[in-house]
Coordinates of C-alpha atoms in Angstrom, one line a residue:
Chain N
M185 CA 269.8 186.1 246.1
G186 CA 273.3 186.3 245.7
F187 CA 276.0 182.8 245.6
L188 CA 277.5 184.0 249.4
T189 CA 275.2 185.6 251.2
L190 CA 276.0 187.3 254.6
A191 CA 273.3 188.9 256.3
S192 CA 273.4 190.8 259.4
L193 CA 276.6 188.4 260.8
S194 CA 278.4 191.0 263.4
K195 CA 281.3 189.6 266.1
V196 CA 281.3 191.5 269.4
Y197 CA 285.0 190.8 271.8
G198 CA 284.0 191.4 275.3
D199 CA 281.9 195.1 274.2
H200 CA 283.9 196.0 271.0
A201 CA 282.1 195.5 268.3
A202 CA 284.4 194.3 265.8
V203 CA 282.0 193.8 262.8
R204 CA 278.5 195.4 262.9
D205 CA 275.5 194.0 260.8
V206 CA 277.4 192.7 257.6
D207 CA 275.8 192.2 254.6
L208 CA 276.6 191.2 251.4
S209 CA 275.1 189.3 248.8
V210 CA 278.3 188.0 245.8
A211 CA 276.9 186.6 242.9
K212 CA 278.5 183.5 241.7
G213 CA 281.9 183.9 239.8
E214 CA 282.0 187.2 241.1
F215 CA 285.0 189.2 242.7
V216 CA 284.8 190.7 245.4
S217 CA 286.9 192.9 248.2
L218 CA 286.9 193.8 251.5
L219 CA 289.1 196.9 251.4
G220 CA 289.9 199.2 254.8
P221 CA 291.9 200.9 257.2
S222 CA 293.5 197.8 259.8
G223 CA 291.6 197.2 262.3
C224 CA 288.1 198.0 260.4
G225 CA 287.1 194.4 260.8
K226 CA 287.6 193.0 257.1
T227 CA 290.1 189.8 258.2
T228 CA 287.2 189.4 260.6
T229 CA 284.6 189.2 257.9
L230 CA 286.4 186.7 256.2
Q231 CA 287.8 184.2 259.2
M232 CA 284.0 184.5 260.1
I233 CA 283.0 183.5 256.1
A234 CA 286.3 180.5 256.1
G235 CA 284.9 179.1 260.1
L236 CA 288.0 180.0 261.1
V237 CA 286.1 182.6 263.7
E238 CA 282.6 181.9 265.4
P239 CA 280.0 185.2 264.9
T240 CA 278.3 186.5 267.1
R241 CA 275.2 186.4 265.3
G242 CA 274.5 186.7 261.7
T243 CA 274.2 184.0 258.9
I244 CA 276.3 182.9 256.5
T245 CA 274.4 181.9 253.3
L246 CA 276.6 179.6 250.5
D247 CA 274.2 178.6 247.2
G248 CA 271.3 178.3 249.7
R249 CA 272.6 176.4 252.5
D250 CA 273.0 177.5 255.9
I251 CA 277.1 177.7 256.5
T252 CA 277.0 179.7 260.1
H253 CA 277.6 177.1 262.4
E254 CA 279.6 174.7 259.6
K255 CA 283.2 173.6 260.3
P256 CA 285.9 175.0 258.2
N257 CA 286.9 171.4 256.9
T258 CA 283.6 170.9 255.0
R259 CA 282.9 174.5 254.0
G260 CA 285.2 173.4 251.4
L261 CA 286.2 176.9 251.0
G262 CA 289.9 177.5 249.7
I263 CA 292.1 180.6 251.7
V264 CA 295.2 181.8 251.1
F265 CA 296.4 183.1 253.9
Q266 CA 298.8 186.3 253.9
S267 CA 301.7 184.6 255.6
Y268 CA 300.5 181.9 252.3
A269 CA 300.8 179.3 255.8
L270 CA 302.8 177.0 253.2
F271 CA 303.6 173.2 254.7
P272 CA 307.1 173.8 255.0
H273 CA 307.9 169.9 255.1
M274 CA 305.4 169.1 252.6
T275 CA 307.2 170.2 248.8
V276 CA 305.3 172.3 246.4
A277 CA 303.2 169.1 245.0
Q278 CA 302.6 167.8 248.0
N279 CA 301.4 171.2 249.5
V280 CA 298.9 170.7 246.4
A281 CA 297.7 167.4 246.9
F282 CA 296.9 167.9 250.3
G283 CA 293.4 169.4 250.3
L284 CA 292.8 165.7 247.5
E285 CA 294.0 163.6 249.9
M286 CA 291.8 164.8 252.3
R287 CA 289.5 164.2 249.9
K288 CA 290.0 161.4 249.3
V289 CA 291.0 161.6 245.3
A290 CA 292.3 158.4 243.7
R291 CA 296.0 158.7 243.4
A292 CA 296.1 159.1 240.1
E293 CA 294.1 161.8 239.2
R294 CA 295.8 163.9 242.2
D295 CA 298.6 163.8 240.6
K296 CA 296.7 165.2 237.2
R297 CA 294.6 167.4 238.6
V298 CA 297.9 169.0 241.2
K299 CA 300.0 168.7 237.8
T300 CA 297.0 171.4 235.9
M301 CA 296.9 173.0 238.4
L302 CA 300.8 173.8 238.6
G303 CA 300.8 174.7 234.7
L304 CA 298.3 177.4 235.5
V305 CA 300.1 179.1 237.9
H306 CA 303.2 178.3 236.0
L307 CA 305.1 175.9 238.8
A308 CA 304.6 172.7 236.5
Q309 CA 309.0 173.2 236.9
L310 CA 309.3 173.4 240.6
A311 CA 307.3 170.9 241.6
D312 CA 310.2 168.9 243.8
R313 CA 310.3 171.9 245.7
Y314 CA 310.5 172.6 249.3
P315 CA 309.0 176.5 250.3
R316 CA 311.8 177.7 252.0
Q317 CA 313.6 177.1 248.2
L318 CA 310.5 179.4 246.1
S319 CA 310.4 183.5 245.8
G320 CA 307.7 185.2 247.5
G321 CA 305.8 185.0 244.6
Q322 CA 306.8 181.5 243.9
R323 CA 305.4 180.7 247.7
Q324 CA 302.0 183.3 247.1
R325 CA 300.9 181.2 244.0
V326 CA 301.3 177.6 245.7
A327 CA 298.8 178.7 247.9
I328 CA 297.1 180.3 244.9
A329 CA 296.8 176.7 243.6
R330 CA 296.3 174.5 246.7
A331 CA 293.5 176.4 247.7
L332 CA 291.9 176.2 244.1
V333 CA 293.0 172.6 243.0
I334 CA 289.9 170.9 246.0
V335 CA 287.8 172.9 242.9
P336 CA 286.3 175.4 246.1
P337 CA 283.2 177.1 245.8
V338 CA 284.5 180.4 246.4
L339 CA 288.1 181.7 247.2
L340 CA 289.2 183.8 249.7
L341 CA 292.4 185.3 249.6
D342 CA 293.9 187.9 253.0
E343 CA 296.1 190.2 252.5
P344 CA 297.2 188.2 249.7
L345 CA 299.8 190.6 247.8
S346 CA 301.4 192.6 251.0
N347 CA 304.2 190.5 251.7
L348 CA 305.5 191.1 248.2
D349 CA 307.9 193.6 247.0
A350 CA 306.1 196.9 244.8
K351 CA 307.6 195.2 241.2
L352 CA 306.1 191.8 241.7
R353 CA 302.8 192.8 243.8
E354 CA 301.0 194.7 240.7
E355 CA 302.2 191.9 238.3
M356 CA 300.4 189.5 241.4
Q357 CA 297.7 191.8 241.1
F358 CA 296.4 191.0 237.9
E359 CA 297.8 187.0 237.6
L360 CA 295.4 186.5 240.0
R361 CA 293.0 188.1 238.0
R362 CA 294.1 186.3 235.3
I363 CA 293.9 182.8 237.7
Q364 CA 290.3 183.8 239.0
Q365 CA 289.1 184.1 235.6
S366 CA 290.1 181.4 233.8
V367 CA 288.8 179.3 236.8
G368 CA 285.7 181.3 237.8
T369 CA 285.8 181.0 241.7
T370 CA 283.7 183.4 242.9
T371 CA 286.5 185.1 245.4
I372 CA 287.0 187.9 248.7
M373 CA 289.7 189.7 248.5
V374 CA 290.9 191.2 252.1
T375 CA 293.2 194.1 251.1
H376 CA 293.9 197.4 252.9
D377 CA 295.5 198.5 249.2
Q378 CA 292.6 200.7 247.6
A379 CA 294.8 200.3 244.1
E380 CA 294.8 196.7 245.2
A381 CA 291.1 196.3 244.9
L382 CA 290.4 199.0 242.3
S383 CA 291.9 197.3 239.8
I384 CA 291.0 194.0 239.7
S385 CA 287.7 193.7 241.8
D386 CA 284.3 193.9 239.9
R387 CA 283.0 195.5 243.2
V388 CA 284.3 197.0 246.5
V389 CA 283.6 196.9 249.8
V390 CA 284.7 199.6 252.1
M391 CA 284.7 198.9 255.8
E392 CA 285.2 200.9 258.0
Q393 CA 285.3 200.9 262.5
G394 CA 283.2 197.4 261.7
R395 CA 280.8 198.5 259.8
M396 CA 280.8 198.4 255.2
T397 CA 280.2 202.0 254.8
Q398 CA 280.5 201.8 250.4
I399 CA 279.9 198.6 248.1
D400 CA 280.2 199.4 244.6
A401 CA 281.6 198.8 240.8
P402 CA 285.7 200.2 241.7
Y403 CA 285.1 203.5 238.8
R404 CA 281.7 204.4 241.1
L405 CA 283.2 204.1 244.5
Y406 CA 285.8 206.4 243.0
E407 CA 284.2 208.8 241.6
H408 CA 280.8 209.1 243.4
P409 CA 282.5 207.7 247.3
A410 CA 279.6 207.6 249.8
T411 CA 281.3 209.4 252.8
A412 CA 284.6 211.7 253.2
F413 CA 286.5 208.8 254.5
I414 CA 285.9 206.9 251.1
S415 CA 287.2 210.1 249.3
S416 CA 290.2 210.4 251.0
F417 CA 290.8 206.6 251.3
V418 CA 290.3 206.1 247.9
G419 CA 293.0 208.0 245.4
K420 CA 294.0 211.5 245.9
M421 CA 291.5 214.3 247.0
N422 CA 291.6 217.7 247.0
R423 CA 289.2 218.7 249.8
L424 CA 288.2 222.4 250.2
D425 CA 285.7 223.7 252.4
G426 CA 283.3 226.8 251.5
V427 CA 280.2 228.9 251.6
W428 CA 277.0 227.9 249.7
R429 CA 275.7 231.1 248.4
G430 CA 272.9 231.8 246.6
Q431 CA 269.5 230.5 246.2
G432 CA 269.7 226.6 245.8
P433 CA 269.7 225.3 241.8
S434 CA 271.0 229.2 241.2
G435 CA 273.3 229.5 243.4
T436 CA 277.4 228.9 243.2
A437 CA 279.7 227.4 246.0
Q438 CA 282.4 229.9 247.0
I439 CA 285.7 230.4 249.1
N440 CA 286.6 233.6 250.3
G441 CA 284.6 235.2 248.0
V442 CA 285.4 232.9 244.7
S443 CA 283.0 231.6 242.5
L444 CA 283.8 227.8 241.9
P445 CA 281.7 226.3 239.0
C446 CA 280.9 223.2 240.2
E447 CA 278.5 220.3 239.5
Q448 CA 274.3 220.2 240.0
A449 CA 273.7 220.9 243.7
S450 CA 271.5 222.9 246.0
F451 CA 271.9 224.5 248.5
P452 CA 270.1 226.9 251.1
D453 CA 271.5 230.4 250.5
G454 CA 275.3 230.4 254.0
Q455 CA 275.2 226.2 254.1
T456 CA 278.5 225.2 254.6
V457 CA 279.6 223.2 252.0
A458 CA 282.4 220.7 251.3
L459 CA 284.1 220.5 247.9
S460 CA 286.2 217.4 246.6
L461 CA 288.0 217.5 243.2
R462 CA 290.4 214.8 241.7
P463 CA 294.2 215.9 241.2
E464 CA 293.7 214.5 237.6
K465 CA 290.5 216.6 236.8
I466 CA 292.7 219.8 237.0
L467 CA 293.3 221.1 233.5
L468 CA 297.4 223.5 234.5
R469 CA 296.8 226.5 231.9
A470 CA 298.8 229.4 231.2
H471 CA 298.6 232.1 233.4
G472 CA 295.1 233.9 233.4
Q473 CA 293.2 231.2 230.9
G474 CA 291.6 229.8 233.6
R475 CA 289.2 229.8 236.7
V476 CA 291.5 230.1 239.0
D477 CA 295.6 231.5 239.1
G478 CA 298.2 230.1 241.2
T479 CA 301.8 229.1 241.7
I480 CA 303.3 226.2 241.8
V481 CA 304.7 225.6 244.5
N482 CA 306.4 222.1 244.2
R483 CA 306.7 219.9 241.6
F484 CA 307.2 215.9 241.7
F485 CA 307.9 213.7 238.7
L486 CA 306.2 210.6 239.1
G487 CA 307.3 208.5 235.3
S488 CA 304.1 208.2 234.0
Y489 CA 303.1 211.8 235.2
W490 CA 304.0 215.6 236.7
L491 CA 302.0 216.6 240.9
F492 CA 302.0 219.7 241.2
T493 CA 301.2 221.6 244.8
V494 CA 299.5 224.9 243.4
E495 CA 299.0 227.3 246.0
T496 CA 296.0 229.7 244.9
P497 CA 293.7 232.1 246.7
V498 CA 291.2 228.7 247.3
G499 CA 294.1 227.0 249.0
A500 CA 296.8 224.3 247.8
L501 CA 296.0 222.1 245.6
S502 CA 297.3 218.9 243.9
V503 CA 297.4 218.8 240.2
S504 CA 298.8 216.0 238.9
V505 CA 299.5 216.1 234.4
P506 CA 300.2 213.0 232.1
N507 CA 303.7 213.0 231.3
H508 CA 303.8 213.9 227.7
G509 CA 307.3 214.0 227.1
E510 CA 308.6 218.0 228.0
E511 CA 308.5 219.5 231.1
P512 CA 306.1 221.1 231.9
A513 CA 306.2 224.4 234.2
G514 CA 308.2 224.4 237.0
E515 CA 308.7 225.7 240.7
G516 CA 307.6 229.3 240.9
D517 CA 306.1 229.3 237.8
A518 CA 302.3 231.3 237.9
V519 CA 299.8 228.9 235.6
A520 CA 295.8 228.9 235.9
L521 CA 293.5 225.7 237.4
D522 CA 290.6 224.7 235.3
W523 CA 288.4 222.1 235.7
T524 CA 284.8 221.0 233.8
P525 CA 282.2 222.1 236.5
A526 CA 280.6 218.6 237.0
S527 CA 284.3 216.6 238.5
L528 CA 283.7 219.3 241.2
R529 CA 281.4 217.4 243.6
V530 CA 279.7 219.5 246.8
E531 CA 278.3 218.6 250.0
A532 CA 276.4 220.4 252.5
I533 CA 278.5 219.6 255.8
T534 CA 276.4 219.6 259.0
A535 CA 276.9 220.2 262.5
T536 CA 277.1 216.6 263.3
A537 CA 279.7 215.4 260.5
G538 CA 281.8 218.9 260.5
A539 CA 282.4 218.0 263.8
A540 CA 283.5 214.5 263.0
A541 CA 286.0 215.1 260.1
Chain A
M132 CA 329.5 185.6 258.0
Q133 CA 331.5 187.1 260.1
K134 CA 335.2 185.7 261.0
N135 CA 336.9 185.1 264.4
G136 CA 339.8 187.0 265.1
P137 CA 343.2 185.0 266.6
I138 CA 342.4 186.3 269.6
A139 CA 338.1 185.1 269.8
L140 CA 340.3 181.9 267.8
A141 CA 342.5 181.3 270.3
F142 CA 339.4 181.6 273.4
H143 CA 337.9 179.9 271.4
T144 CA 339.8 176.8 271.4
L145 CA 340.7 177.0 275.1
V146 CA 337.0 176.6 276.1
V147 CA 337.2 173.6 273.2
A148 CA 340.7 172.3 274.3
F149 CA 339.2 172.5 278.2
V150 CA 336.0 170.8 277.6
L151 CA 337.2 167.5 275.7
A152 CA 341.1 167.1 277.4
P153 CA 339.5 164.9 280.6
L154 CA 337.5 162.9 278.5
L155 CA 340.3 162.5 275.8
V156 CA 342.8 161.9 279.5
I157 CA 339.6 159.0 280.1
C158 CA 339.9 157.4 277.2
L159 CA 344.0 157.0 276.7
V160 CA 343.3 155.6 280.7
A161 CA 340.8 153.6 279.6
F162 CA 344.0 151.9 277.6
T163 CA 346.5 151.1 280.4
P164 CA 348.0 148.0 280.5
E165 CA 348.6 149.2 285.2
N166 CA 346.8 148.3 287.8
T167 CA 346.7 151.6 289.2
L168 CA 345.3 155.1 287.1
S169 CA 347.2 156.1 284.5
I170 CA 348.2 157.4 281.3
P171 CA 349.8 154.8 278.8
T172 CA 353.4 155.3 277.7
T173 CA 355.5 151.7 276.8
S174 CA 352.6 150.1 276.0
F175 CA 348.5 150.1 275.5
S176 CA 346.5 147.1 276.6
L177 CA 342.6 146.0 276.1
R178 CA 342.6 144.6 279.9
W179 CA 341.0 146.2 281.4
F180 CA 338.2 146.3 278.7
R181 CA 338.2 142.8 279.4
E182 CA 337.6 143.3 282.7
I183 CA 333.9 144.9 282.7
F184 CA 332.8 141.8 280.4
V185 CA 333.2 139.7 284.2
H186 CA 331.2 141.7 285.7
P187 CA 328.3 140.8 284.1
D188 CA 326.3 143.5 286.5
F189 CA 327.8 146.3 284.3
V190 CA 326.8 144.4 281.4
A191 CA 323.1 144.1 283.3
S192 CA 323.2 147.5 284.6
F193 CA 324.3 148.9 280.6
V194 CA 321.5 147.3 279.5
N195 CA 318.7 149.1 282.3
S196 CA 320.1 152.1 282.1
L197 CA 318.9 152.1 278.3
W198 CA 315.9 150.7 278.6
L199 CA 315.0 153.2 281.3
A200 CA 315.8 155.8 279.4
T201 CA 314.3 155.5 276.7
L202 CA 311.1 154.3 277.7
S203 CA 311.1 157.5 279.8
A204 CA 312.7 159.1 277.8
T205 CA 309.7 158.3 274.5
I206 CA 306.8 157.9 278.2
A207 CA 307.3 162.4 278.5
I208 CA 307.2 163.0 275.5
A209 CA 304.1 161.4 275.5
L210 CA 303.4 163.4 277.7
A211 CA 304.7 166.7 277.1
V212 CA 303.0 166.6 274.0
P213 CA 299.9 167.1 275.2
A214 CA 300.6 169.9 277.8
G215 CA 302.5 171.6 275.9
L216 CA 299.6 171.8 273.0
A217 CA 296.8 173.1 276.2
I218 CA 298.9 175.0 277.5
D219 CA 300.0 176.6 274.1
R220 CA 296.7 177.0 272.2
Y221 CA 294.2 177.3 274.8
D222 CA 293.7 179.7 278.1
F223 CA 291.9 177.3 280.5
P224 CA 291.1 177.8 284.5
G225 CA 294.5 176.8 286.4
R226 CA 296.2 176.7 283.0
D227 CA 300.1 178.3 284.5
G228 CA 299.0 176.7 288.3
L229 CA 299.5 173.1 285.3
N230 CA 302.6 174.7 283.7
A231 CA 304.5 175.6 286.7
L232 CA 303.6 171.3 287.8
F233 CA 304.9 170.4 285.1
L234 CA 308.2 172.4 285.1
S235 CA 308.3 172.1 289.5
P236 CA 310.8 168.9 289.0
L237 CA 313.9 171.0 288.0
I238 CA 313.8 173.6 291.0
I239 CA 313.7 170.5 293.1
P240 CA 317.1 169.2 294.4
H241 CA 317.3 165.7 293.3
L242 CA 318.1 165.2 296.2
V243 CA 315.3 165.6 297.9
L244 CA 313.5 164.5 295.5
G245 CA 315.3 160.8 296.3
V246 CA 314.7 160.7 299.0
A247 CA 310.5 162.2 299.2
F248 CA 310.4 159.1 296.6
L249 CA 312.4 156.4 298.8
R250 CA 309.8 156.9 301.4
L251 CA 306.9 156.7 299.4
F252 CA 308.1 153.5 297.0
A253 CA 308.8 152.2 300.3
L254 CA 304.7 153.2 301.9
I255 CA 302.9 152.7 299.2
G256 CA 305.8 148.9 298.8
A257 CA 307.7 149.5 295.3
T258 CA 310.7 149.7 297.0
G259 CA 313.2 147.2 294.0
S260 CA 310.5 148.3 291.2
F261 CA 311.8 148.8 287.3
T262 CA 308.1 150.1 286.7
W263 CA 308.6 152.7 289.7
L264 CA 312.1 154.0 288.6
V265 CA 310.2 154.5 285.6
V266 CA 307.9 157.2 287.0
S267 CA 310.3 158.9 289.2
H268 CA 312.4 159.5 286.1
V269 CA 309.7 160.8 283.8
I270 CA 308.7 162.9 286.7
I271 CA 312.5 164.5 286.2
V272 CA 313.1 164.3 282.5
T273 CA 309.6 166.0 281.4
P274 CA 310.3 169.8 282.0
Y275 CA 313.0 168.9 279.5
V276 CA 311.1 168.3 276.8
L277 CA 307.9 170.4 278.3
R278 CA 310.6 173.4 277.6
L279 CA 311.6 172.4 274.2
V280 CA 308.3 171.7 272.7
L281 CA 306.5 174.7 273.1
A282 CA 309.3 176.8 272.1
A283 CA 308.4 175.0 268.9
L284 CA 305.2 175.1 270.0
S285 CA 305.0 179.3 269.8
G286 CA 307.5 179.1 267.2
M287 CA 305.0 178.0 263.9
D288 CA 302.8 178.9 262.1
R289 CA 298.8 178.5 262.8
S290 CA 297.4 179.8 260.0
A291 CA 299.2 176.6 259.2
E292 CA 297.2 174.5 260.3
Q293 CA 294.3 176.9 259.8
A294 CA 294.9 176.2 256.3
A295 CA 294.7 172.1 257.1
M296 CA 291.5 172.1 257.8
T297 CA 290.3 174.4 255.5
L298 CA 291.2 171.8 252.7
G299 CA 289.6 169.6 255.1
A300 CA 291.6 168.0 257.0
S301 CA 289.6 167.1 260.7
H302 CA 291.9 167.9 264.5
W303 CA 293.8 164.3 264.6
T304 CA 295.0 164.5 260.9
V305 CA 295.7 168.5 261.4
F306 CA 298.3 167.0 264.1
R307 CA 299.3 164.2 262.6
R308 CA 300.1 166.0 259.2
V309 CA 301.1 168.4 260.1
T310 CA 301.7 170.3 263.9
A311 CA 303.7 167.4 264.7
P312 CA 306.1 167.4 261.4
M313 CA 306.1 171.7 262.2
I314 CA 307.7 170.8 266.2
L315 CA 309.3 167.5 265.0
P316 CA 312.8 169.3 265.6
G317 CA 311.2 170.6 269.7
I318 CA 310.2 167.0 270.3
T319 CA 313.2 164.7 268.4
G320 CA 315.7 167.5 270.9
G321 CA 312.8 167.3 273.6
W322 CA 314.0 163.1 273.2
L323 CA 317.1 163.2 273.5
L324 CA 317.9 166.0 276.0
A325 CA 315.4 163.6 278.3
F326 CA 317.2 160.3 276.8
I327 CA 320.5 161.7 278.6
N328 CA 319.2 163.3 281.6
S329 CA 317.8 160.5 282.4
F330 CA 320.4 158.2 281.6
D331 CA 323.3 160.1 283.3
E332 CA 321.2 160.4 286.7
L333 CA 322.4 159.4 289.9
T334 CA 321.2 161.8 292.8
M335 CA 318.4 160.4 292.8
S336 CA 318.9 156.8 290.7
I337 CA 321.0 156.2 294.8
F338 CA 317.8 156.1 297.0
V339 CA 315.3 154.8 294.5
T340 CA 317.6 151.7 293.1
S341 CA 317.5 148.2 294.6
P342 CA 320.0 145.8 293.6
A343 CA 317.9 145.0 290.4
T344 CA 316.8 147.8 289.1
V345 CA 320.8 149.7 289.5
T346 CA 321.5 152.1 286.7
L347 CA 324.6 152.0 285.4
P348 CA 326.2 155.8 287.0
V349 CA 325.3 154.5 290.0
R350 CA 327.1 150.6 290.0
M351 CA 329.7 153.1 288.6
Y352 CA 329.2 155.2 291.8
M353 CA 329.0 151.7 294.0
Y354 CA 332.4 150.2 292.3
A355 CA 333.5 153.7 292.5
T356 CA 333.9 153.8 296.1
E357 CA 335.2 150.5 296.4
S358 CA 338.1 150.3 294.9
I359 CA 339.7 152.6 291.6
D360 CA 341.1 151.2 289.2
P361 CA 341.1 151.5 285.1
M362 CA 338.2 149.6 284.7
M363 CA 336.8 153.0 285.1
A364 CA 337.6 154.4 283.0
A365 CA 337.1 151.8 280.2
V366 CA 333.6 151.8 280.8
S367 CA 333.7 155.9 280.1
A368 CA 336.0 155.8 276.9
L369 CA 332.7 153.0 276.0
M370 CA 330.4 155.0 276.9
I371 CA 332.1 158.2 274.6
A372 CA 332.4 155.7 272.2
L373 CA 328.8 154.3 272.0
T374 CA 327.3 157.9 272.3
A375 CA 329.9 159.4 269.5
G376 CA 328.4 156.6 267.7
A377 CA 325.2 157.0 268.1
M378 CA 325.4 160.6 267.0
L379 CA 327.3 160.1 263.8
V380 CA 324.3 157.8 262.5
L381 CA 321.5 160.0 263.8
D382 CA 323.7 162.3 261.6
R383 CA 323.5 160.1 258.3
A384 CA 320.4 158.5 258.6
F385 CA 318.2 162.3 259.5
G386 CA 320.7 164.8 259.4
L387 CA 321.3 166.3 263.0
D388 CA 320.6 169.9 261.6
K389 CA 317.2 168.7 260.4
I390 CA 315.9 167.3 263.3
L391 CA 317.5 169.1 267.0
V392 CA 317.3 172.6 264.7
G393 CA 314.6 171.6 261.8
Q394 CA 316.5 173.0 258.9
K395 CA 317.8 170.6 256.3

């Protein structure tokens, strides 16, 4: 039994199920991300935990206590909203003190805790400013401080970084993780940004159309995506359709008659299969020295790595190569591609799954 | 900020001059030593200001109007804020009907309202009652307040209220500490608009005031129908000075930008 447990949690609006039978168990101190495209039900799930949306079915248990129908003001959870939702008429210190004031914490104690918290988020010198005098990243940190100062059992973050520009977003990601680890608060973050979810979570929950389709550690999610949707949504992925030739484990995956070494698998002869291969798992070799030959049709420089599109007899493949400081092969060059067999994943395409995809 | 061209500047000057010129003329006429409405040329006199104070009925009417406007604006706020919250936040049967009912006084001519109230007050024996005069003014100023409160409510970030709630605030505390301060510009703006509308109102008040409850605009109207002398100009000049003074005090104390626009 986890610290925070959701059991068959559902929310139905009219005849549309926003969240369907969600089961999740979060351990104390864990950082869990709910990841999915917009409209997948991740925010509704968060709002049900917060008590801002009444669940249609299911239960929410916090530390052994059923809080499914408890009012948001008695749950005691900390929430950071996408818009930050700061009180515009209060100073930074007053914003942070609000929750303590509601808890009737004595003045001296209150000031001390607000000061400590503002120190933690590096805002001590801005305590008397108003929210509109702060930058986006600073407002964000005020919102986090306001939510954490009440020492909530669970911190809920609703797309906390989506209103920040790219550079700041990256910085705040690590900042968020640092703050979370230093206070040790159990945290649930909703996000549509897979990079954000992978980089700072202990576990990632992928949601599709109101359901949870995979709950895993970030690297497992990346290496072993449970569905085709997840493999394309999390990171970049080359996907090819092939056929399994040969009987059982001794067979190989083929595309247009070209045999492609792949992970250990076993399918009946003639089975159509989906092949997936991450761009960074492919190595660029000299022409004739790899598993398939090809021609570079596009080359993009992305700072820390180069991204190539290589046209091969089995189809166009994306290949990413770390930047070692020298200029690599250019557009039009003939190259060969190589990979370790284990990195090429094979899945059977059933008639229905094929139709859906 | 974009600068105005010379033509735009000239146009704006003309508009402002057009609006302010009559006020200026009235203020000048108030200082005339003559018995007729004329612009003083040779000397200034305060005789028409002194004249006001030998008409105690004018002073009484002024105090009466001040009370009437203050009370009706305040009561209108007390009605419009809860009504605005209900109309903005909840979906209930009769919601649109309630909204229309609150706004309907805007589209009924004050003349018609005046006759209707006159009949009503006669029926219920309320003629000459100050309380009922307040009621009639509340009805005509509430739409203005409600409009401003609704605009303020729809413009505010609801998640601030949710944040306050999750931090442990009860509904009432959320309203008092978060919602009310956030819609304060709408409330103060609405109050001022209601006050001015009530203080100015003539058409309906002619019908519903009695000798004991005559408001300043009605008093001035009655006086002007009988005799035209510069005392009217003196009363007007005093009113202009009072309004300007009140605005100045408000601006110094709170900042007009802050209470009307919500900026600091």
